[in-house]
Amino acid sequence: MSPTSPPAERGDRGDSTRRALIEAAITEFARDGFHAASTREIARSAEANQALIGYHFGGKEGLYLAVFQFISEQIQARVGMAVGPIEAYLAELQDLGALTMPQREQCVALLMRLVEGMTRMFTDPNAKPWAQLILREQQSPTKAFDILFEGFMSRYLGIVTQLILRLRPELSRDEAALSVITILGQILVFRVARSTLLRHMTWPDVGPDQVDLILKQIKANLTAMLHSKD
Amino acid sequence: MSPTSPPAERGDRGDSTRRALIEAAITEFARDGFHAASTREIARSAEANQALIGYHFGGKEGLYLAVFQFISEQIQARVGMAVGPIEAYLAELQDLGALTMPQREQCVALLMRLVEGMTRMFTDPNAKPWAQLILREQQSPTKAFDILFEGFMSRYLGIVTQLILRLRPELSRDEAALSVITILGQILVFRVARSTLLRHMTWPDVGPDQVDLILKQIKANLTAMLHSKD
DNA sequence: GTCTATAGCCCGATAGAC
DNA sequence: GTCTATCGGGCTATAGAC
C-alpha cells in the first residue's frame, strides 16, 4: 500500500493508532523542531504506546516523514482543488496571442483568488503547526522538503507564474518566476515574522480583522506590480 | 561591564574564550536550533572546555542569550551607521508640508539604499547563521527576540515606515506600517524560502548575479508600490 | 498490534583539583 | 580561568511477553 504501511496486517485499530500518532507528532515536531520533540511525549499525547512508533513508522524519523506526507496530502486536498481548473483554463489560452480585456480580468481574478487562498491558509491559526513545520524544513531541507515541493508547491508556483506571464507578456520567464517569489514573500512574512509584525503594528494578535487588512495590502501591492511599466 | 561578564576577574584569556564560545555557539545553535545543539559540541568546536560554558554564561541558555546580544551588536554596527543620519534628515523634514521634487527623490534614494542594505545582509552567505537564528526566534520568541527587536529591528522598521509615510502622505500610519511588513517579506523570502526559491528558479545557488536580479525585482516592486493610486 | 522493561547512549550541570 | 570526572536524568530503539 502506502510506503509507510506497517510491516504486517491491516485493521482499523492500527490505522487509528497511526493517525493519532501522526496528529500528535505534528504538534510536537512543530513546537520546537525535530530534535526537541520526544517520542515519549508524542506517544503520551496520542494516548498510544511509545514502542508503536517503531512498529508503525520504523522510528522517530519515519514518523517525521509520515507527518509531512500527511500535511502535503491535506494541503493538496485544500488548495489543489482550485488549481486543476486554472491549469485547464491556462491551457485553453495557450495558443492565443494577447489577451482580450475580459480574459485579462479573468486572469487577475484567478490570481487574486489564489493569493487570497494561500494567505488565508498561512494566517489560519489552525494551520500554524503546518506552517511552522514547512518553514523549518525550508531552512535545512531533508527528504521531507521533497514531499512538500512535489506535493503542492511546484504546481501552485507554476500556475501563479503562468498567470503573471499572461498578464505581463513583456516579462521573461525568469522575471515572472522571480516576481512570484516576492509575492510569496509578502504572504509568508505574516507567518514568518509574526513577532516582528505584532510588535511593529502593535497588534495584540492576528485575527480576522487583521487578516482583512493584510489581504487588502497584498492585493494592492499585486495590483501595483501588474500595472508597473519598467 | 557587560551584563554577561564572568563573575570574577578580567583578562584577555577569559575574553577570548568567551568570544570563541559565542562564535562556535552561533554555528551550532543555527544548525538545528537550541535543543539540537550540545554544549559538548560547542566547546569542542571552540577548542574550549565544556565546563567553561557554565562558568562564563551560567549555562546553555545564558550562552544562547549572549549569542543574540553579540549578533544584535554586530548588526547595529553594520546597519545602524546608516540609520542615524536618516533619522536626522527625517526630523529636518518633519515640520514642512508636502515634499519638493528633489526631497521626494532623496527620500526614494534613501529608501532604496535601506532596502538594498537589508537585502544584501540577508542574502550574504556569511550571515546565514545569523539569519537562521533570527528567523527561528521569530516563530517561538524567547527573551532573545527582545534583544533583537530593541537592538535594531525597531529603529529600522521605524525609519522605513516614516519614509513611506512621507512618500505616500495619503496613507494612514497603519497602512504605511503594513506596507513596510510586505517589503520586509520580499526581502526575507529569499532567505526563508531558499529551498523553494532554488527549485522554482532552477538556480544552483544564490550568488552575486542572482542577488542583482533579486534587487532589481524588489526595487521594481517598491517603485510600483510608491506610484500606486489606491 | 499492543504492551512492559530495559539496554545503551548523550545530555547539562557541577564539585573540586590546579 | 581552566581542567577532569562524574552525577542524575532523558532520550531512542528494541527484545520479548501477550
PDB file of C-alpha atoms in Angstrom, chain B residues 21-194:
ATOM      1  CA  LEU B  21      32.423  30.010  22.655  1.00  0.00           C
ATOM      2  CA  ILE B  22      29.974  32.568  21.293  1.00  0.00           C
ATOM      3  CA  GLU B  23      31.179  32.146  17.744  1.00  0.00           C
ATOM      4  CA  ALA B  24      31.075  28.383  17.945  1.00  0.00           C
ATOM      5  CA  ALA B  25      27.632  28.603  19.529  1.00  0.00           C
ATOM      6  CA  ILE B  26      26.321  30.724  16.661  1.00  0.00           C
ATOM      7  CA  THR B  27      27.130  27.926  14.234  1.00  0.00           C
ATOM      8  CA  GLU B  28      25.789  25.169  16.437  1.00  0.00           C
ATOM      9  CA  PHE B  29      22.574  26.886  17.507  1.00  0.00           C
ATOM     10  CA  ALA B  30      21.932  27.955  13.927  1.00  0.00           C
ATOM     11  CA  ARG B  31      22.309  24.463  12.546  1.00  0.00           C
ATOM     12  CA  ASP B  32      19.236  22.874  14.099  1.00  0.00           C
ATOM     13  CA  GLY B  33      18.087  25.109  16.889  1.00  0.00           C
ATOM     14  CA  PHE B  34      18.670  25.458  20.601  1.00  0.00           C
ATOM     15  CA  HIS B  35      17.653  21.968  21.600  1.00  0.00           C
ATOM     16  CA  ALA B  36      19.656  20.127  18.979  1.00  0.00           C
ATOM     17  CA  ALA B  37      22.872  21.935  19.836  1.00  0.00           C
ATOM     18  CA  SER B  38      25.013  20.326  22.511  1.00  0.00           C
ATOM     19  CA  THR B  39      27.313  22.204  24.840  1.00  0.00           C
ATOM     20  CA  ARG B  40      29.907  19.488  24.363  1.00  0.00           C
ATOM     21  CA  GLU B  41      29.987  20.066  20.627  1.00  0.00           C
ATOM     22  CA  ILE B  42      30.113  23.847  21.041  1.00  0.00           C
ATOM     23  CA  ALA B  43      33.037  23.559  23.425  1.00  0.00           C
ATOM     24  CA  ARG B  44      34.863  21.162  21.119  1.00  0.00           C
ATOM     25  CA  SER B  45      34.373  23.488  18.165  1.00  0.00           C
ATOM     26  CA  ALA B  46      35.582  26.469  20.210  1.00  0.00           C
ATOM     27  CA  GLU B  47      38.528  24.415  21.477  1.00  0.00           C
ATOM     28  CA  ALA B  48      37.440  25.237  24.982  1.00  0.00           C
ATOM     29  CA  ASN B  49      36.395  23.172  27.939  1.00  0.00           C
ATOM     30  CA  GLN B  50      32.743  22.301  28.243  1.00  0.00           C
ATOM     31  CA  ALA B  51      32.606  23.362  31.875  1.00  0.00           C
ATOM     32  CA  LEU B  52      33.558  26.903  30.886  1.00  0.00           C
ATOM     33  CA  ILE B  53      30.108  27.468  29.420  1.00  0.00           C
ATOM     34  CA  GLY B  54      28.721  27.227  32.903  1.00  0.00           C
ATOM     35  CA  TYR B  55      31.437  29.435  34.282  1.00  0.00           C
ATOM     36  CA  HIS B  56      31.165  32.229  31.723  1.00  0.00           C
ATOM     37  CA  PHE B  57      27.500  32.213  30.813  1.00  0.00           C
ATOM     38  CA  GLY B  58      25.796  30.406  33.652  1.00  0.00           C
ATOM     39  CA  GLY B  59      24.670  27.595  31.364  1.00  0.00           C
ATOM     40  CA  LYS B  60      23.464  26.730  27.903  1.00  0.00           C
ATOM     41  CA  GLU B  61      20.648  29.251  27.988  1.00  0.00           C
ATOM     42  CA  GLY B  62      22.933  32.069  29.094  1.00  0.00           C
ATOM     43  CA  LEU B  63      25.184  31.286  26.166  1.00  0.00           C
ATOM     44  CA  TYR B  64      22.183  31.386  23.841  1.00  0.00           C
ATOM     45  CA  LEU B  65      21.265  34.871  25.015  1.00  0.00           C
ATOM     46  CA  ALA B  66      24.884  36.013  24.759  1.00  0.00           C
ATOM     47  CA  VAL B  67      24.831  34.869  21.136  1.00  0.00           C
ATOM     48  CA  PHE B  68      21.890  37.146  20.376  1.00  0.00           C
ATOM     49  CA  GLN B  69      23.454  40.039  22.226  1.00  0.00           C
ATOM     50  CA  PHE B  70      26.530  39.587  20.062  1.00  0.00           C
ATOM     51  CA  ILE B  71      24.577  39.347  16.817  1.00  0.00           C
ATOM     52  CA  SER B  72      22.459  42.351  17.665  1.00  0.00           C
ATOM     53  CA  GLU B  73      25.586  44.418  18.313  1.00  0.00           C
ATOM     54  CA  GLN B  74      27.186  43.291  15.064  1.00  0.00           C
ATOM     55  CA  ILE B  75      24.127  44.213  13.038  1.00  0.00           C
ATOM     56  CA  GLN B  76      23.795  47.545  14.760  1.00  0.00           C
ATOM     57  CA  ALA B  77      27.386  48.303  13.851  1.00  0.00           C
ATOM     58  CA  ARG B  78      26.664  47.343  10.254  1.00  0.00           C
ATOM     59  CA  VAL B  79      23.203  48.762   9.655  1.00  0.00           C
ATOM     60  CA  GLY B  80      22.868  51.314  12.424  1.00  0.00           C
ATOM     61  CA  MET B  81      25.507  53.534  10.883  1.00  0.00           C
ATOM     62  CA  ALA B  82      23.161  54.387   8.033  1.00  0.00           C
ATOM     63  CA  VAL B  83      20.121  54.819  10.247  1.00  0.00           C
ATOM     64  CA  GLY B  84      21.282  57.742  12.372  1.00  0.00           C
ATOM     65  CA  PRO B  85      21.732  60.278   9.549  1.00  0.00           C
ATOM     66  CA  ILE B  86      18.381  59.297   8.038  1.00  0.00           C
ATOM     67  CA  GLU B  87      16.628  59.851  11.345  1.00  0.00           C
ATOM     68  CA  ALA B  88      18.214  63.304  11.426  1.00  0.00           C
ATOM     69  CA  TYR B  89      17.126  64.037   7.855  1.00  0.00           C
ATOM     70  CA  LEU B  90      13.561  62.948   8.601  1.00  0.00           C
ATOM     71  CA  ALA B  91      13.475  65.165  11.687  1.00  0.00           C
ATOM     72  CA  GLU B  92      14.535  68.070   9.482  1.00  0.00           C
ATOM     73  CA  LEU B  93      11.652  67.463   7.089  1.00  0.00           C
ATOM     74  CA  GLN B  94       9.209  66.953   9.902  1.00  0.00           C
ATOM     75  CA  ASP B  95       7.578  70.391  10.154  1.00  0.00           C
ATOM     76  CA  LEU B  96       7.421  71.003   6.416  1.00  0.00           C
ATOM     77  CA  GLY B  97       4.364  70.164   4.364  1.00  0.00           C
ATOM     78  CA  ALA B  98       4.430  68.407   1.007  1.00  0.00           C
ATOM     79  CA  LEU B  99       7.809  67.365  -0.311  1.00  0.00           C
ATOM     80  CA  THR B 100       9.532  69.221  -3.131  1.00  0.00           C
ATOM     81  CA  MET B 101      10.558  67.055  -6.040  1.00  0.00           C
ATOM     82  CA  PRO B 102      14.242  66.892  -5.035  1.00  0.00           C
ATOM     83  CA  GLN B 103      13.237  65.987  -1.465  1.00  0.00           C
ATOM     84  CA  ARG B 104      10.989  63.266  -2.806  1.00  0.00           C
ATOM     85  CA  GLU B 105      13.799  61.878  -4.906  1.00  0.00           C
ATOM     86  CA  GLN B 106      16.086  61.993  -1.903  1.00  0.00           C
ATOM     87  CA  CYS B 107      13.583  60.013   0.169  1.00  0.00           C
ATOM     88  CA  VAL B 108      13.227  57.412  -2.570  1.00  0.00           C
ATOM     89  CA  ALA B 109      17.000  57.098  -2.782  1.00  0.00           C
ATOM     90  CA  LEU B 110      17.287  56.620   0.991  1.00  0.00           C
ATOM     91  CA  LEU B 111      14.541  54.021   0.966  1.00  0.00           C
ATOM     92  CA  MET B 112      16.174  52.104  -1.845  1.00  0.00           C
ATOM     93  CA  ARG B 113      19.501  52.164  -0.057  1.00  0.00           C
ATOM     94  CA  LEU B 114      17.962  50.803   3.148  1.00  0.00           C
ATOM     95  CA  VAL B 115      16.187  48.033   1.292  1.00  0.00           C
ATOM     96  CA  GLU B 116      19.308  47.160  -0.646  1.00  0.00           C
ATOM     97  CA  GLY B 117      21.381  47.034   2.538  1.00  0.00           C
ATOM     98  CA  MET B 118      18.923  44.731   4.254  1.00  0.00           C
ATOM     99  CA  THR B 119      18.647  42.505   1.190  1.00  0.00           C
ATOM    100  CA  ARG B 120      22.412  42.197   0.882  1.00  0.00           C
ATOM    101  CA  MET B 121      22.693  41.401   4.554  1.00  0.00           C
ATOM    102  CA  PHE B 122      20.127  38.631   4.404  1.00  0.00           C
ATOM    103  CA  THR B 123      21.483  37.110   1.202  1.00  0.00           C
ATOM    104  CA  ASP B 124      25.125  37.293   2.316  1.00  0.00           C
ATOM    105  CA  PRO B 125      26.281  33.700   2.807  1.00  0.00           C
ATOM    106  CA  ASN B 126      28.319  34.793   5.833  1.00  0.00           C
ATOM    107  CA  ALA B 127      25.177  35.999   7.551  1.00  0.00           C
ATOM    108  CA  LYS B 128      23.372  32.730   7.042  1.00  0.00           C
ATOM    109  CA  PRO B 129      23.706  31.562  10.645  1.00  0.00           C
ATOM    110  CA  TRP B 130      22.511  34.928  11.932  1.00  0.00           C
ATOM    111  CA  ALA B 131      19.534  34.845   9.664  1.00  0.00           C
ATOM    112  CA  GLN B 132      18.649  31.328  10.724  1.00  0.00           C
ATOM    113  CA  LEU B 133      18.833  32.241  14.395  1.00  0.00           C
ATOM    114  CA  ILE B 134      16.732  35.357  13.893  1.00  0.00           C
ATOM    115  CA  LEU B 135      14.088  33.518  11.921  1.00  0.00           C
ATOM    116  CA  ARG B 136      13.836  30.714  14.413  1.00  0.00           C
ATOM    117  CA  GLU B 137      13.457  33.201  17.204  1.00  0.00           C
ATOM    118  CA  GLN B 138      10.556  34.866  15.414  1.00  0.00           C
ATOM    119  CA  GLN B 139       8.451  31.764  15.372  1.00  0.00           C
ATOM    120  CA  SER B 140       8.786  30.941  19.029  1.00  0.00           C
ATOM    121  CA  PRO B 141      10.188  34.084  20.591  1.00  0.00           C
ATOM    122  CA  THR B 142      12.143  33.921  23.820  1.00  0.00           C
ATOM    123  CA  LYS B 143      13.973  36.679  25.669  1.00  0.00           C
ATOM    124  CA  ALA B 144      16.411  36.628  22.778  1.00  0.00           C
ATOM    125  CA  PHE B 145      13.808  38.166  20.482  1.00  0.00           C
ATOM    126  CA  ASP B 146      13.570  41.260  22.666  1.00  0.00           C
ATOM    127  CA  ILE B 147      17.306  41.724  22.326  1.00  0.00           C
ATOM    128  CA  LEU B 148      16.941  41.699  18.557  1.00  0.00           C
ATOM    129  CA  PHE B 149      13.852  43.866  18.310  1.00  0.00           C
ATOM    130  CA  GLU B 150      15.051  46.543  20.684  1.00  0.00           C
ATOM    131  CA  GLY B 151      18.560  46.274  19.297  1.00  0.00           C
ATOM    132  CA  PHE B 152      17.925  47.180  15.674  1.00  0.00           C
ATOM    133  CA  MET B 153      14.648  45.991  14.173  1.00  0.00           C
ATOM    134  CA  SER B 154      12.524  48.630  15.816  1.00  0.00           C
ATOM    135  CA  ARG B 155      14.652  51.523  14.567  1.00  0.00           C
ATOM    136  CA  TYR B 156      14.976  50.107  11.082  1.00  0.00           C
ATOM    137  CA  LEU B 157      11.269  49.470  10.637  1.00  0.00           C
ATOM    138  CA  GLY B 158      10.543  52.889  12.122  1.00  0.00           C
ATOM    139  CA  ILE B 159      12.506  54.873   9.585  1.00  0.00           C
ATOM    140  CA  VAL B 160      11.302  52.818   6.656  1.00  0.00           C
ATOM    141  CA  THR B 161       7.740  53.454   7.794  1.00  0.00           C
ATOM    142  CA  GLN B 162       8.415  57.171   8.089  1.00  0.00           C
ATOM    143  CA  LEU B 163       9.917  57.290   4.617  1.00  0.00           C
ATOM    144  CA  ILE B 164       6.862  55.551   3.184  1.00  0.00           C
ATOM    145  CA  LEU B 165       4.581  57.954   5.015  1.00  0.00           C
ATOM    146  CA  ARG B 166       6.493  60.888   3.565  1.00  0.00           C
ATOM    147  CA  LEU B 167       6.300  59.480   0.069  1.00  0.00           C
ATOM    148  CA  ARG B 168       2.631  58.488   0.288  1.00  0.00           C
ATOM    149  CA  PRO B 169       1.085  61.036   2.684  1.00  0.00           C
ATOM    150  CA  GLU B 170      -2.421  59.834   1.860  1.00  0.00           C
ATOM    151  CA  LEU B 171      -1.722  56.586   3.770  1.00  0.00           C
ATOM    152  CA  SER B 172      -2.618  56.163   7.417  1.00  0.00           C
ATOM    153  CA  ARG B 173       0.150  55.264   9.830  1.00  0.00           C
ATOM    154  CA  ASP B 174      -1.156  51.678   9.962  1.00  0.00           C
ATOM    155  CA  GLU B 175      -1.341  51.317   6.208  1.00  0.00           C
ATOM    156  CA  ALA B 176       2.228  52.538   5.884  1.00  0.00           C
ATOM    157  CA  ALA B 177       3.397  50.206   8.662  1.00  0.00           C
ATOM    158  CA  LEU B 178       1.698  47.251   6.999  1.00  0.00           C
ATOM    159  CA  SER B 179       3.230  48.019   3.642  1.00  0.00           C
ATOM    160  CA  VAL B 180       6.637  48.017   5.344  1.00  0.00           C
ATOM    161  CA  ILE B 181       5.959  44.475   6.522  1.00  0.00           C
ATOM    162  CA  THR B 182       5.235  43.392   2.957  1.00  0.00           C
ATOM    163  CA  ILE B 183       8.510  44.981   1.875  1.00  0.00           C
ATOM    164  CA  LEU B 184      10.277  43.090   4.629  1.00  0.00           C
ATOM    165  CA  GLY B 185       8.607  39.942   3.358  1.00  0.00           C
ATOM    166  CA  GLN B 186      10.008  40.432  -0.119  1.00  0.00           C
ATOM    167  CA  ILE B 187      13.487  40.608   1.399  1.00  0.00           C
ATOM    168  CA  LEU B 188      13.134  37.795   3.912  1.00  0.00           C
ATOM    169  CA  VAL B 189      11.628  35.330   1.464  1.00  0.00           C
ATOM    170  CA  PHE B 190      14.970  34.901  -0.246  1.00  0.00           C
ATOM    171  CA  ARG B 191      16.346  33.525   2.991  1.00  0.00           C
ATOM    172  CA  VAL B 192      13.223  31.932   4.422  1.00  0.00           C
ATOM    173  CA  ALA B 193      12.045  30.078   1.353  1.00  0.00           C
ATOM    174  CA  ARG B 194      15.502  29.475  -0.009  1.00  0.00           C
TER     175      ARG B 194
END
